[in-house]
Coordinates of C-alpha atoms in Angstrom, one line a residue:
M375 CA -33.2 6.0 2.7
S376 CA -32.0 7.9 5.6
R377 CA -29.5 11.0 5.7
T378 CA -27.6 9.4 8.6
P379 CA -23.9 10.2 11.0
F380 CA -21.9 8.4 9.6
S381 CA -21.7 4.6 10.5
R382 CA -21.7 0.9 9.1
P383 CA -22.0 -2.2 10.7
G384 CA -19.4 -5.4 11.1
P385 CA -15.2 -4.5 11.5
S386 CA -13.9 -1.7 10.7
R387 CA -11.5 -1.1 7.5
R388 CA -7.8 -2.2 6.3
T389 CA -5.4 -2.2 9.4
V390 CA -1.6 -1.6 9.4
L391 CA 0.8 -1.8 11.6
R392 CA 3.1 1.0 11.8
G393 CA 6.6 0.9 12.7
L394 CA 8.7 0.4 16.2
T395 CA 10.2 3.1 17.6
V396 CA 13.5 1.6 19.7
A397 CA 14.9 3.3 22.1
G398 CA 18.2 3.2 23.9
A399 CA 19.8 1.7 21.3
T400 CA 23.3 1.4 20.3
V401 CA 24.8 3.3 18.2
V402 CA 27.4 2.6 15.8
G403 CA 29.1 6.2 14.2
F404 CA 32.3 8.1 14.4
D405 CA 32.7 11.4 17.2
A406 CA 32.3 14.3 15.3
G407 CA 35.1 15.8 17.3
T408 CA 37.9 14.1 16.6
R409 CA 36.8 12.2 12.8
S410 CA 37.5 9.3 14.9
R411 CA 35.3 5.6 15.8
S412 CA 33.8 6.4 19.0
A413 CA 34.1 3.9 22.3
S414 CA 30.5 3.0 22.1
G415 CA 30.1 3.2 18.5
E416 CA 32.6 0.1 17.8
A417 CA 30.3 -2.9 15.2
R418 CA 29.3 -5.5 16.5
T419 CA 29.6 -7.6 13.9
A420 CA 32.9 -8.2 12.3
G421 CA 30.8 -7.7 8.9
L422 CA 30.1 -3.5 9.5
R423 CA 33.7 -2.8 10.5
G424 CA 35.2 -0.2 8.2
T425 CA 31.2 1.2 7.5
P426 CA 31.3 5.3 6.9
R427 CA 31.0 8.2 8.6
L428 CA 27.5 9.2 9.0
D429 CA 24.4 12.1 9.5
G430 CA 22.8 9.6 11.2
T431 CA 22.9 6.3 13.1
L432 CA 23.6 2.4 12.3
V433 CA 22.2 0.7 14.7
T434 CA 22.8 -3.0 16.3
D435 CA 21.6 -3.6 19.8
D436 CA 18.9 -6.5 19.8
A437 CA 15.9 -4.3 20.7
S438 CA 16.2 -2.9 17.5
L439 CA 17.6 -6.1 15.1
T440 CA 14.7 -8.0 16.9
A441 CA 12.0 -5.3 15.6
A442 CA 13.6 -5.1 12.4
S443 CA 13.2 -8.9 12.0
D444 CA 9.0 -8.4 12.5
D445 CA 6.3 -6.4 10.4
Y446 CA 2.4 -6.4 10.5
G447 CA 1.8 -9.9 8.9
H448 CA 3.9 -11.5 12.2
L449 CA 4.8 -14.8 10.1
V450 CA 8.3 -14.1 9.3
H451 CA 11.5 -13.4 10.9
R452 CA 14.5 -12.8 9.4
R453 CA 17.5 -11.1 11.8
P454 CA 19.6 -8.1 9.9
L455 CA 22.8 -7.4 10.8
A456 CA 21.5 -3.5 11.7
V457 CA 19.4 -0.8 11.4
L458 CA 20.5 2.3 9.3
R459 CA 18.4 5.8 10.7
P460 CA 19.9 7.8 7.8
G461 CA 20.7 11.7 8.7
S462 CA 20.2 12.5 5.4
V463 CA 19.8 10.7 1.7
R464 CA 23.9 10.9 2.1
D465 CA 24.0 7.7 4.4
V466 CA 21.2 5.3 2.4
A467 CA 23.9 6.1 -0.5
A468 CA 27.1 5.4 1.7
M469 CA 25.6 2.2 3.7
V470 CA 24.0 1.2 0.0
R471 CA 27.5 1.3 -1.8
F472 CA 28.8 -0.4 1.5
C473 CA 27.1 -3.4 1.5
A474 CA 27.6 -3.3 -2.4
R475 CA 31.1 -4.0 -2.1
Q476 CA 30.7 -6.3 1.1
G477 CA 27.9 -8.0 -0.8
I478 CA 25.1 -7.5 2.3
P479 CA 21.6 -7.5 1.6
V480 CA 19.6 -4.2 1.9
A481 CA 16.2 -3.3 2.6
A482 CA 13.9 -0.1 2.9
R483 CA 11.3 -0.6 5.7
G484 CA 8.7 2.5 6.2
Q485 CA 6.4 1.8 8.6
G486 CA 6.2 -1.9 8.7
H487 CA 3.4 -2.9 6.8
S488 CA 4.8 -5.4 5.4
P489 CA 2.8 -9.0 6.0
S490 CA 4.8 -11.4 4.3
G491 CA 8.5 -10.2 5.0
Q492 CA 9.6 -8.5 2.1
A493 CA 11.0 -5.5 3.9
Q494 CA 13.4 -8.2 5.8
V495 CA 16.5 -9.1 5.2
R496 CA 18.3 -12.2 6.9
G497 CA 21.7 -10.4 8.1
G498 CA 21.8 -7.8 6.1
L499 CA 20.8 -4.0 6.8
V500 CA 17.0 -2.4 6.8
V501 CA 17.1 0.8 6.3
E502 CA 14.3 2.7 7.8
T503 CA 13.3 5.5 6.2
A504 CA 10.8 7.1 8.6
P505 CA 13.5 9.7 8.8
L506 CA 13.7 11.2 5.6
A507 CA 9.8 12.7 5.5
A508 CA 10.6 16.3 5.2
I509 CA 6.9 17.2 3.3
G510 CA 9.1 20.2 0.8
A511 CA 6.7 24.1 0.3
L512 CA 4.3 23.4 -3.0
A513 CA 5.4 23.6 -6.4
P514 CA 4.9 27.7 -7.5
D515 CA 2.4 26.3 -10.3
S516 CA 0.6 24.3 -7.4
A517 CA 1.1 21.5 -8.9
T518 CA 3.2 19.1 -7.7
V519 CA 4.9 18.8 -3.7
T520 CA 7.9 17.2 -2.8
V521 CA 8.6 14.8 0.1
G522 CA 10.6 12.5 1.7
A523 CA 9.9 9.1 1.4
G524 CA 9.2 8.4 5.6
A525 CA 6.7 10.8 5.5
R526 CA 3.3 9.6 6.0
W527 CA 0.4 10.4 3.7
S528 CA -1.9 12.1 6.7
D529 CA 1.2 14.4 7.0
V530 CA 1.6 15.1 3.3
V531 CA -2.0 15.8 2.9
R532 CA -2.5 17.7 6.2
A533 CA 0.2 20.4 3.9
T534 CA -1.5 20.3 1.2
L535 CA -4.7 20.6 2.6
A536 CA -3.6 24.0 4.3
H537 CA -3.1 24.7 0.6
G538 CA -6.7 24.0 -0.9
L539 CA -4.7 21.2 -2.6
T540 CA -4.8 17.1 -2.1
P541 CA -2.8 14.2 -4.1
P542 CA -5.4 13.0 -5.3
V543 CA -5.1 9.0 -4.6
F544 CA -4.9 7.8 -1.1
T545 CA -4.9 3.9 0.2
D546 CA -7.5 3.6 3.1
Y547 CA -4.4 3.4 5.8
L548 CA -3.1 7.3 6.2
E549 CA -0.6 6.1 8.5
L550 CA 1.8 4.5 5.5
S551 CA 5.1 6.0 3.5
V552 CA 5.1 7.8 0.8
G553 CA 7.8 4.9 -0.1
G554 CA 6.5 2.6 1.4
T555 CA 3.4 2.8 -1.0
L556 CA 5.1 3.9 -4.3
S557 CA 6.9 0.5 -4.0
V558 CA 4.1 -1.1 -5.0
G559 CA 1.7 1.0 -6.1
G560 CA -1.0 2.5 -3.6
I561 CA -4.9 1.7 -4.7
G562 CA -7.7 3.0 -3.6
G563 CA -11.4 4.1 -3.9
Q564 CA -10.0 7.1 -6.1
A565 CA -8.1 4.4 -9.0
H566 CA -11.2 4.4 -11.2
R567 CA -10.4 8.2 -11.7
Y568 CA -6.8 9.3 -11.6
G569 CA -4.8 6.1 -11.7
V570 CA -3.1 4.7 -8.4
Q571 CA -0.6 6.7 -6.5
V572 CA 2.5 5.4 -8.9
D573 CA 0.2 7.0 -11.6
N574 CA 0.3 10.6 -10.0
V575 CA 4.6 10.8 -9.0
T576 CA 6.5 13.1 -11.3
A577 CA 9.9 12.7 -10.6
L578 CA 11.5 10.5 -7.4
R579 CA 15.1 10.4 -6.1
V580 CA 16.8 7.0 -5.9
V581 CA 19.5 5.7 -4.2
T582 CA 20.5 2.9 -6.7
G583 CA 21.7 -1.3 -6.1
A584 CA 25.1 0.6 -6.6
G585 CA 25.3 3.5 -4.2
E586 CA 24.2 6.5 -6.4
P587 CA 21.7 8.9 -5.6
V588 CA 20.0 9.7 -9.3
R589 CA 17.7 11.5 -10.4
C590 CA 14.5 9.6 -12.5
S591 CA 11.1 11.2 -14.6
P592 CA 8.9 10.7 -17.2
T593 CA 11.9 12.3 -19.8
R594 CA 15.3 11.6 -17.4
R595 CA 16.6 8.1 -16.5
P596 CA 12.8 6.7 -17.2
D597 CA 14.0 3.4 -17.4
L598 CA 14.7 3.3 -13.7
F599 CA 11.6 5.8 -13.4
H600 CA 9.3 3.0 -14.3
A601 CA 11.5 -0.1 -12.5
V602 CA 11.4 1.0 -9.2
L603 CA 7.7 2.6 -9.5
A604 CA 5.5 -0.6 -8.1
G605 CA 8.7 -2.3 -8.9
L606 CA 8.9 -3.9 -5.5
G607 CA 12.7 -2.7 -4.0
Q608 CA 14.2 -4.1 -7.1
C609 CA 16.2 -1.6 -8.6
G610 CA 16.6 1.4 -6.2
I611 CA 15.1 2.9 -3.0
I612 CA 13.3 5.5 -2.9
V613 CA 14.2 8.2 -0.4
E614 CA 12.2 11.2 -2.7
A615 CA 9.0 11.9 -4.6
T616 CA 7.2 14.6 -6.6
L617 CA 4.1 14.4 -6.1
R618 CA 1.1 15.6 -8.1
L619 CA -1.6 17.0 -6.6
V620 CA -5.5 18.5 -7.6
R621 CA -7.9 20.8 -5.5
A622 CA -9.2 19.6 -2.7
P623 CA -12.9 19.8 -1.7
R624 CA -14.2 21.2 1.9
T625 CA -16.9 18.2 2.7
V626 CA -17.5 14.9 0.7
R627 CA -21.4 13.4 0.7
H628 CA -20.4 9.6 1.4
Y629 CA -22.9 6.5 1.2
L630 CA -22.9 3.2 1.8
L631 CA -25.5 1.6 -0.2
T632 CA -26.2 -2.4 1.0
Y633 CA -26.9 -5.4 -1.1
D634 CA -28.1 -8.5 -1.4
D635 CA -26.9 -10.1 -4.4
L636 CA -23.4 -10.4 -5.3
G637 CA -23.5 -10.0 -9.1
T638 CA -26.0 -6.8 -8.7
Y639 CA -23.2 -4.8 -7.0
V640 CA -20.9 -6.0 -9.3
E641 CA -22.9 -4.6 -12.3
D642 CA -23.3 -1.9 -10.0
Q643 CA -20.3 -0.8 -9.1
R644 CA -18.9 -1.4 -12.6
A645 CA -21.0 1.7 -14.0
L646 CA -20.5 3.8 -11.2
V647 CA -16.7 3.7 -12.5
E648 CA -17.9 2.9 -16.6
E649 CA -19.8 6.4 -16.1
D650 CA -17.2 7.9 -13.7
R651 CA -20.5 9.6 -11.5
F652 CA -19.1 9.4 -8.4
D653 CA -15.1 9.7 -7.0
Y654 CA -14.4 7.3 -5.0
V655 CA -15.7 4.2 -5.6
G656 CA -15.2 1.3 -2.8
G657 CA -16.9 -1.6 -0.9
Q658 CA -16.6 -4.6 1.4
V659 CA -18.4 -7.8 2.0
F660 CA -20.0 -8.7 5.6
A661 CA -21.0 -11.8 7.0
D662 CA -25.3 -11.5 7.6
A663 CA -27.3 -12.9 10.2
R664 CA -26.1 -17.1 9.5
G665 CA -22.7 -15.5 9.5
M666 CA -22.3 -16.7 5.8
F667 CA -20.1 -13.2 3.5
R668 CA -23.6 -12.6 1.6
T669 CA -24.0 -8.3 2.5
Y670 CA -21.8 -7.1 0.2
M671 CA -21.7 -2.7 1.4
M672 CA -21.0 -0.3 -1.4
E673 CA -19.6 2.9 0.1
V674 CA -19.2 5.8 -3.0
V675 CA -18.2 9.9 -2.9
A676 CA -19.2 12.8 -4.0
Y677 CA -16.5 15.9 -3.7
G678 CA -18.0 19.4 -3.1
P679 CA -17.0 22.7 -4.0
P680 CA -14.3 23.4 -4.7
A681 CA -13.5 20.2 -6.2
G682 CA -16.5 19.2 -7.8
P683 CA -20.6 20.4 -8.0
E684 CA -22.9 20.6 -4.6
P685 CA -23.7 16.4 -4.8
D686 CA -27.2 15.7 -5.9
D687 CA -28.5 12.5 -4.7
A688 CA -31.1 11.5 -7.0
A689 CA -29.1 11.8 -9.4
L690 CA -25.3 9.8 -8.4
L691 CA -28.1 7.3 -7.4
R692 CA -30.1 6.9 -10.4
G693 CA -30.5 2.9 -11.0
L694 CA -29.0 1.8 -8.6
R695 CA -30.5 -1.5 -7.6
H696 CA -28.8 -1.4 -3.7
D697 CA -32.0 -1.7 -0.9
P698 CA -33.1 2.5 -0.5
A699 CA -34.0 1.1 3.1
R700 CA -30.2 0.9 4.5
A701 CA -28.6 3.8 2.5
Q702 CA -26.3 6.1 5.0
I703 CA -25.8 9.7 3.6
A704 CA -23.4 11.5 5.7
D705 CA -21.7 14.9 4.4
L706 CA -18.0 14.7 6.1
D707 CA -15.3 16.9 6.2
Y708 CA -12.1 16.2 3.3
Y709 CA -9.6 15.1 6.0
A710 CA -11.8 13.1 8.0
F711 CA -13.7 11.2 5.5
L712 CA -9.9 10.4 3.8
D713 CA -9.1 9.1 7.9
R714 CA -12.4 7.5 8.8
I715 CA -10.9 4.5 9.4
A716 CA -8.4 5.5 12.6
P717 CA -11.3 5.3 15.3
A718 CA -11.4 1.2 14.4
V719 CA -7.8 1.3 13.9
A720 CA -7.5 2.5 17.9
A721 CA -9.9 0.0 18.7
L722 CA -7.4 -2.8 17.6
K723 CA -4.5 -1.8 19.3
E724 CA -6.5 -1.3 22.3
S725 CA -8.1 -4.6 21.8
G726 CA -4.3 -6.7 21.6
A727 CA -6.2 -8.1 17.6
W728 CA -3.3 -5.0 15.5
T729 CA -0.6 -7.9 16.3
F730 CA -2.3 -11.0 15.2
A731 CA -1.5 -12.4 12.0
H732 CA -2.7 -11.0 9.6
P733 CA -2.3 -13.6 6.6
W734 CA -3.8 -11.2 3.9
L735 CA -4.7 -12.7 0.6
N736 CA -4.6 -9.7 -2.0
L737 CA -5.5 -9.7 -5.5
L738 CA -6.4 -8.1 -8.7
L739 CA -9.5 -10.2 -10.8
P740 CA -10.6 -9.1 -14.6
G741 CA -14.4 -8.0 -13.9
D742 CA -16.0 -9.8 -16.5
H743 CA -14.6 -12.3 -13.6
A744 CA -15.2 -10.7 -10.3
A745 CA -17.8 -12.5 -9.7
E746 CA -17.6 -16.1 -10.3
L747 CA -13.7 -15.8 -8.8
S748 CA -14.8 -14.0 -4.9
A749 CA -18.3 -15.9 -4.5
P750 CA -16.1 -19.5 -3.5
V751 CA -13.4 -17.8 -1.4
L752 CA -16.7 -15.8 0.2
D753 CA -18.5 -19.0 0.5
A754 CA -15.6 -20.7 2.8
L755 CA -14.6 -18.1 5.1
T756 CA -16.7 -17.8 8.7
P757 CA -16.2 -15.1 10.9
A758 CA -14.1 -17.0 13.2
T759 CA -12.0 -17.9 10.0
L760 CA -11.7 -13.8 8.7
G761 CA -11.5 -12.9 12.8
P762 CA -11.1 -9.7 13.1
G763 CA -10.6 -8.6 9.2
V764 CA -12.0 -6.7 6.9
I765 CA -13.1 -7.9 2.8
Q766 CA -12.7 -5.6 0.2
L767 CA -14.0 -6.0 -3.1
Y768 CA -14.6 -3.0 -5.2
P769 CA -13.4 -1.6 -9.1
I770 CA -11.1 0.3 -10.6
R771 CA -10.6 1.4 -14.6
R772 CA -7.4 0.3 -16.2
D773 CA -7.0 3.3 -18.3
R774 CA -6.1 5.1 -15.8
L775 CA -3.0 3.7 -14.7
T776 CA 0.4 4.4 -16.8
S777 CA 3.4 2.5 -14.8
P778 CA 4.3 -0.9 -16.4
L779 CA 4.9 -2.7 -13.7
F780 CA 1.5 -2.4 -11.7
R781 CA 0.5 -5.9 -12.9
T782 CA -3.3 -5.8 -13.2
P783 CA -5.8 -8.0 -15.3
D784 CA -6.5 -7.3 -19.0
D785 CA -9.5 -6.3 -18.7
P786 CA -11.3 -2.6 -18.6
V787 CA -12.6 -2.5 -14.8
P788 CA -10.5 -5.5 -12.9
Y789 CA -11.6 -5.8 -9.6
L790 CA -9.5 -5.5 -6.3
F791 CA -10.0 -8.7 -4.1
D792 CA -9.0 -8.3 -0.8
V793 CA -9.5 -10.8 2.5
L794 CA -7.8 -9.3 5.2
G795 CA -8.1 -12.0 7.3
A796 CA -6.0 -11.8 11.2
V797 CA -5.6 -15.1 13.4
P798 CA -4.6 -15.6 16.7
P799 CA -0.2 -15.3 16.6
D800 CA 0.1 -18.9 17.9
D801 CA -2.5 -20.8 15.7
T802 CA -0.2 -22.1 13.5
A803 CA -2.2 -24.7 11.7
A804 CA -5.0 -21.8 11.1
V805 CA -1.9 -19.3 9.6
G806 CA -1.5 -22.6 7.9
R807 CA -4.2 -23.3 5.9
A808 CA -5.0 -19.4 5.2
L809 CA -1.7 -20.1 2.7
A810 CA -3.0 -22.7 1.6
T811 CA -6.5 -20.9 0.5
N812 CA -5.2 -17.9 -0.6
R813 CA -2.8 -19.3 -3.3
A814 CA -5.5 -21.9 -4.2
A815 CA -7.9 -18.1 -4.9
Y816 CA -4.6 -17.1 -6.4
E817 CA -4.2 -19.9 -9.2
A818 CA -7.9 -19.4 -9.7
A819 CA -7.8 -16.0 -10.6
A820 CA -4.7 -16.4 -12.6
A821 CA -6.0 -19.1 -14.8
V822 CA -7.9 -16.4 -16.2
G823 CA -5.6 -13.9 -15.9
G824 CA -6.1 -12.3 -12.8
T825 CA -2.4 -11.3 -10.9
Q826 CA -2.0 -10.6 -7.1
Y827 CA -1.7 -6.8 -6.0
P828 CA 1.8 -7.6 -4.1
V829 CA 0.6 -6.7 -0.4
G830 CA 0.0 -10.0 0.9
C831 CA 0.5 -13.7 1.8
V832 CA 0.5 -15.2 -1.8
P833 CA 3.3 -18.1 -2.1
F834 CA 5.1 -16.8 -4.4
D835 CA 8.2 -18.6 -6.9
R836 CA 10.2 -17.5 -8.8
A837 CA 8.4 -18.3 -11.9
D838 CA 5.1 -17.6 -10.7
W839 CA 7.4 -13.5 -10.5
R840 CA 7.5 -13.6 -14.0
T841 CA 4.4 -14.6 -14.9
Q842 CA 3.0 -11.8 -13.0
F843 CA 5.0 -9.8 -14.5
G844 CA 4.4 -10.8 -17.8
S845 CA 5.3 -8.4 -20.9
A846 CA 7.2 -6.1 -18.3
W847 CA 9.7 -8.6 -17.2
P848 CA 12.0 -7.6 -19.3
Q849 CA 12.3 -4.6 -18.3
L850 CA 12.2 -5.5 -14.8
A851 CA 15.2 -8.1 -15.5
A852 CA 17.1 -5.4 -17.4
A853 CA 16.7 -2.8 -14.9
K854 CA 17.7 -5.0 -12.5
R855 CA 20.6 -5.7 -14.1
T856 CA 22.0 -2.3 -14.3
Y857 CA 21.0 -0.7 -11.4
D858 CA 21.1 -3.1 -8.7
P859 CA 24.5 -5.4 -10.1
H860 CA 25.4 -6.4 -6.7
G861 CA 22.1 -8.1 -6.7
I862 CA 21.7 -6.8 -2.8
L863 CA 18.0 -4.8 -3.1
T864 CA 15.2 -5.8 -1.0
P865 CA 16.4 -10.2 -1.4
G866 CA 12.7 -10.5 1.0
Q867 CA 10.5 -9.6 -2.0
G868 CA 12.0 -13.8 -3.7
I869 CA 11.9 -12.0 -7.2
F870 CA 15.5 -12.7 -8.3

């Protein structure tokens, strides 16, 4: 094995689209001096007459509405009535109350990462959370930090690293909003050790569907707290979150280990997370020289001081059945590791592939069935059908998960299986084939207890959602009735 600069074959890791910022928007507001509606702020639709005074702006121009009717998937387009760019949490509460009275649906939008219209709302209000991006001072005990829902994880970790601390779990792409990932779960390669991102939240500030700003935690309004984390926006809009912090390493040792057999790869990954040997365990699947997706690359990381001891290669790699001749080992700055896909993202944007359609498949598979369920999907793929995308397959530990709405198989070590394909946006036939493949893969997984990780494009109906939430469905339904009594929040998910 050789110690080399960090590199890897094949396409980049998971990619996402940051939200669009549209200039020259028409503003619906009030003149600060007269407290009357300004001439330039006349609502362009009758449904918005009588809107409350705002610290921020309500925009209705064509460019803003068009931007809000698209997302990273470029598959679904629902045009809203207006977009709120809040100047305060008070703005969010006031506009949600207004919409509740009028029966206008509402959805929150962070960085526009949703691939299937989940944060879109036809004829309703889109609340952009990006302005709510404040990062507070660390708590006196340095165990937590409170941040706005629109803060990007990249900004959060830079702020906490100044104190030698870090949130424990990250998605691979750091330019996502805190509120966005907490609404779905937030899986990363550290999840086998710390749980997913929602398992590392100690308190929330939420605007309910009735327009009530509420603070909640595991001991204060716990029903709301647990209905919002991984609750897909059904019971409240996250406006602020208090995040748990742990000691950050200065550097990490990064290993890329190559396998040619899927079963061996899966078994070795499972052993590593059961033994808690590494701080990060991930992995990807690549096409081999014949164009078959049968090259498996495990990505594992050990944190150095002060978060852990100096990594010992021999001890960490003992017993693993990878090909030693192809192993790559590098020491990386901690932030450089977290932000390692940034160059690939820049290349995708420069090439134009960033604007492709993204009919993604995201599943959580029972560990005992991970190889048998993923193999037929991989065998049916070609580099052409995947496009400039990526495939991920790696385990987490169920005993580290505490959020009831983050649904996983009833298996000690479930596996995340992502086929993050990219298709030219005008190739509707290819999109249709991908969605049909996604549905078939989900049905095979569900038959043995698998679930969807709901950030992708698996066609779902309401019965599917009941199956997805399983024993947690009554809890979610009760919270929906209590905290969104008018049923206006996040209809794009199609749950209620």
